[in-house]
PDB file of C-alpha atoms in Angstrom:
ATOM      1  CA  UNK A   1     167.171 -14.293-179.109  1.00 89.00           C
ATOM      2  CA  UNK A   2     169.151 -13.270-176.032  1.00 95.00           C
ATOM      3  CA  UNK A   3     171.647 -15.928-176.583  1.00 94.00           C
ATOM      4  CA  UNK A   4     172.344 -14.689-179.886  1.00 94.00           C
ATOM      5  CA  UNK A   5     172.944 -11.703-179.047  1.00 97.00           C
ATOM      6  CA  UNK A   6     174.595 -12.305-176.344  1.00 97.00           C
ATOM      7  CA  UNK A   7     176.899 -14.587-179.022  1.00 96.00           C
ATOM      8  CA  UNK A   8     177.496 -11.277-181.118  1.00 96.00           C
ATOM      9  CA  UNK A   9     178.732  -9.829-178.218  1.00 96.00           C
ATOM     10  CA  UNK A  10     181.220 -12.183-177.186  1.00 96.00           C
ATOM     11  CA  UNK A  11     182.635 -12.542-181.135  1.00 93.00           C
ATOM     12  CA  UNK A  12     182.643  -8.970-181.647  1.00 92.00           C
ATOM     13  CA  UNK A  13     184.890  -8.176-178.518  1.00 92.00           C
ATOM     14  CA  UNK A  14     187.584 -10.953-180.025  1.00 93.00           C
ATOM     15  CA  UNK A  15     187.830  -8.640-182.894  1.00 89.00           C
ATOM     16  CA  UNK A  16     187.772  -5.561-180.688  1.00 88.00           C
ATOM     17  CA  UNK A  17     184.190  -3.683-183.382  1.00 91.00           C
ATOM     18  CA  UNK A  18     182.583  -0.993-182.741  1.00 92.00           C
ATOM     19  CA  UNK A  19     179.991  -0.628-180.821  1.00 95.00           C
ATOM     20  CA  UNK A  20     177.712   0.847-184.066  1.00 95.00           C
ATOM     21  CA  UNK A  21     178.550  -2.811-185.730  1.00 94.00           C
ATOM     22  CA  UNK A  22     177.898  -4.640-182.699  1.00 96.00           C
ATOM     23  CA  UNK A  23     174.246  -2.953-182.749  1.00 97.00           C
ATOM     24  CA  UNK A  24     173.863  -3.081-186.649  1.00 97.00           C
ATOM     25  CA  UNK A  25     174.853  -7.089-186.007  1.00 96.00           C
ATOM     26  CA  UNK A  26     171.835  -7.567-183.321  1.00 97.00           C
ATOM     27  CA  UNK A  27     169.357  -6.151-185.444  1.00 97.00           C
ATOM     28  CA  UNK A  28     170.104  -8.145-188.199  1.00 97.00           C
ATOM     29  CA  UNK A  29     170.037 -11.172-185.945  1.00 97.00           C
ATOM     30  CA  UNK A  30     166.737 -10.228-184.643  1.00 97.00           C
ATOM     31  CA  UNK A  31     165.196  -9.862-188.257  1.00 96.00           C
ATOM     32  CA  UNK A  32     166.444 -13.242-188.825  1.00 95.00           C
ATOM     33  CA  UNK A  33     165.005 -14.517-185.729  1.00 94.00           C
ATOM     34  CA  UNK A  34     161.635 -12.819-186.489  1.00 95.00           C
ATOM     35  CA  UNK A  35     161.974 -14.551-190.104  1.00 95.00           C
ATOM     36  CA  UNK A  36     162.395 -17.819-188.503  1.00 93.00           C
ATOM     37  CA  UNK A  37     165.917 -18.470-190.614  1.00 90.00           C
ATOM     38  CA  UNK A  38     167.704 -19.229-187.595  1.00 86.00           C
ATOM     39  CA  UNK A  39     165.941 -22.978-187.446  1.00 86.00           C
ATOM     40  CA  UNK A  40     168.337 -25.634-188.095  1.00 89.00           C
ATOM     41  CA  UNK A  41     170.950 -23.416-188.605  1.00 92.00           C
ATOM     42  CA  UNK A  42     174.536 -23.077-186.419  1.00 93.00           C
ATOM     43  CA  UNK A  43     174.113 -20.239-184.291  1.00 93.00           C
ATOM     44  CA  UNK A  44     177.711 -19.796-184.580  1.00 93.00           C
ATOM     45  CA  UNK A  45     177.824 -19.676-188.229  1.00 94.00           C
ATOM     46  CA  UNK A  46     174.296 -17.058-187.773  1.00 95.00           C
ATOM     47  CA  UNK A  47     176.053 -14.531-185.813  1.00 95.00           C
ATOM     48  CA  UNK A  48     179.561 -14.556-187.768  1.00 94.00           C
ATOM     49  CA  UNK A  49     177.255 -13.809-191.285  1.00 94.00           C
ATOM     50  CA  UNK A  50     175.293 -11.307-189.137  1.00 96.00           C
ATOM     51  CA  UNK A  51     178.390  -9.703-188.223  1.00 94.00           C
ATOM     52  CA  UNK A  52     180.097 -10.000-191.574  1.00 92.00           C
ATOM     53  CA  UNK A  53     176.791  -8.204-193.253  1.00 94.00           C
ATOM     54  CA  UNK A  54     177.556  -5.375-190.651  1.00 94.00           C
ATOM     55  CA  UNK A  55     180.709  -4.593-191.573  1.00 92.00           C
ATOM     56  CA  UNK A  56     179.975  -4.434-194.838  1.00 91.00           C
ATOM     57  CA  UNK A  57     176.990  -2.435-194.712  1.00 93.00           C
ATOM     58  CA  UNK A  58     179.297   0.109-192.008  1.00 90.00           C
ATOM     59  CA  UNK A  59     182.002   0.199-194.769  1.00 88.00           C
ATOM     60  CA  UNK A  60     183.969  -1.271-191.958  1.00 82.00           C
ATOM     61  CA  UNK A  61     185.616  -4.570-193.972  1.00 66.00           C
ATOM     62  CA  UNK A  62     187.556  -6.980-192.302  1.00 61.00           C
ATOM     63  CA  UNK A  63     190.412  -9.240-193.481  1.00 59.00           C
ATOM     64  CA  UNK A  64     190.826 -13.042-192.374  1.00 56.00           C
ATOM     65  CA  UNK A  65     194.400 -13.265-191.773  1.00 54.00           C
ATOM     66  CA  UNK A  66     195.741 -16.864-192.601  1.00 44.00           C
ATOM     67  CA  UNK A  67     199.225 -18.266-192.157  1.00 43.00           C
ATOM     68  CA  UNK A  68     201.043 -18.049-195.664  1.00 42.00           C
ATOM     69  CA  UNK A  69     201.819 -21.562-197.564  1.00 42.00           C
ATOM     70  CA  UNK A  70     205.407 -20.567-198.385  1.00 41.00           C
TER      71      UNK A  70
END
């Protein structure tokens, strides 16, 4: 549990969120955790969904910015 949150952390500072999504992001993880849907799963790919669901639910959306095939 600590590792993922301590995962959510890290991310979340890369995309400089606040701190309301970074908390919003941990509880989600934890319900997961306490759900046992974590098993088997990437952590990696966990925490970016758990993250994604925050910003959503905090109207906060974020854009993936991709180099342009022109």
């Amino acid at each position: 549990l600590k590792s993922g949150f301590d995962a959510i952390r890290q991310m979340a500072s890369r995309i400089s969120l606040s701190q309301r999504i970074v908390q919003k992001a941990c509880t989600l993880y934890k319900q997961s955790y306490e759900n046992k849907c974590v098993r088997g799963r990437s952590q990696d790919g966990i925490v970016a969904t758990c993250i994604y669901m925050a910003c959503r639910l905090e109207n906060a959306q974020r854009t993936i910015k991709g180099k342009s095939s022109e």
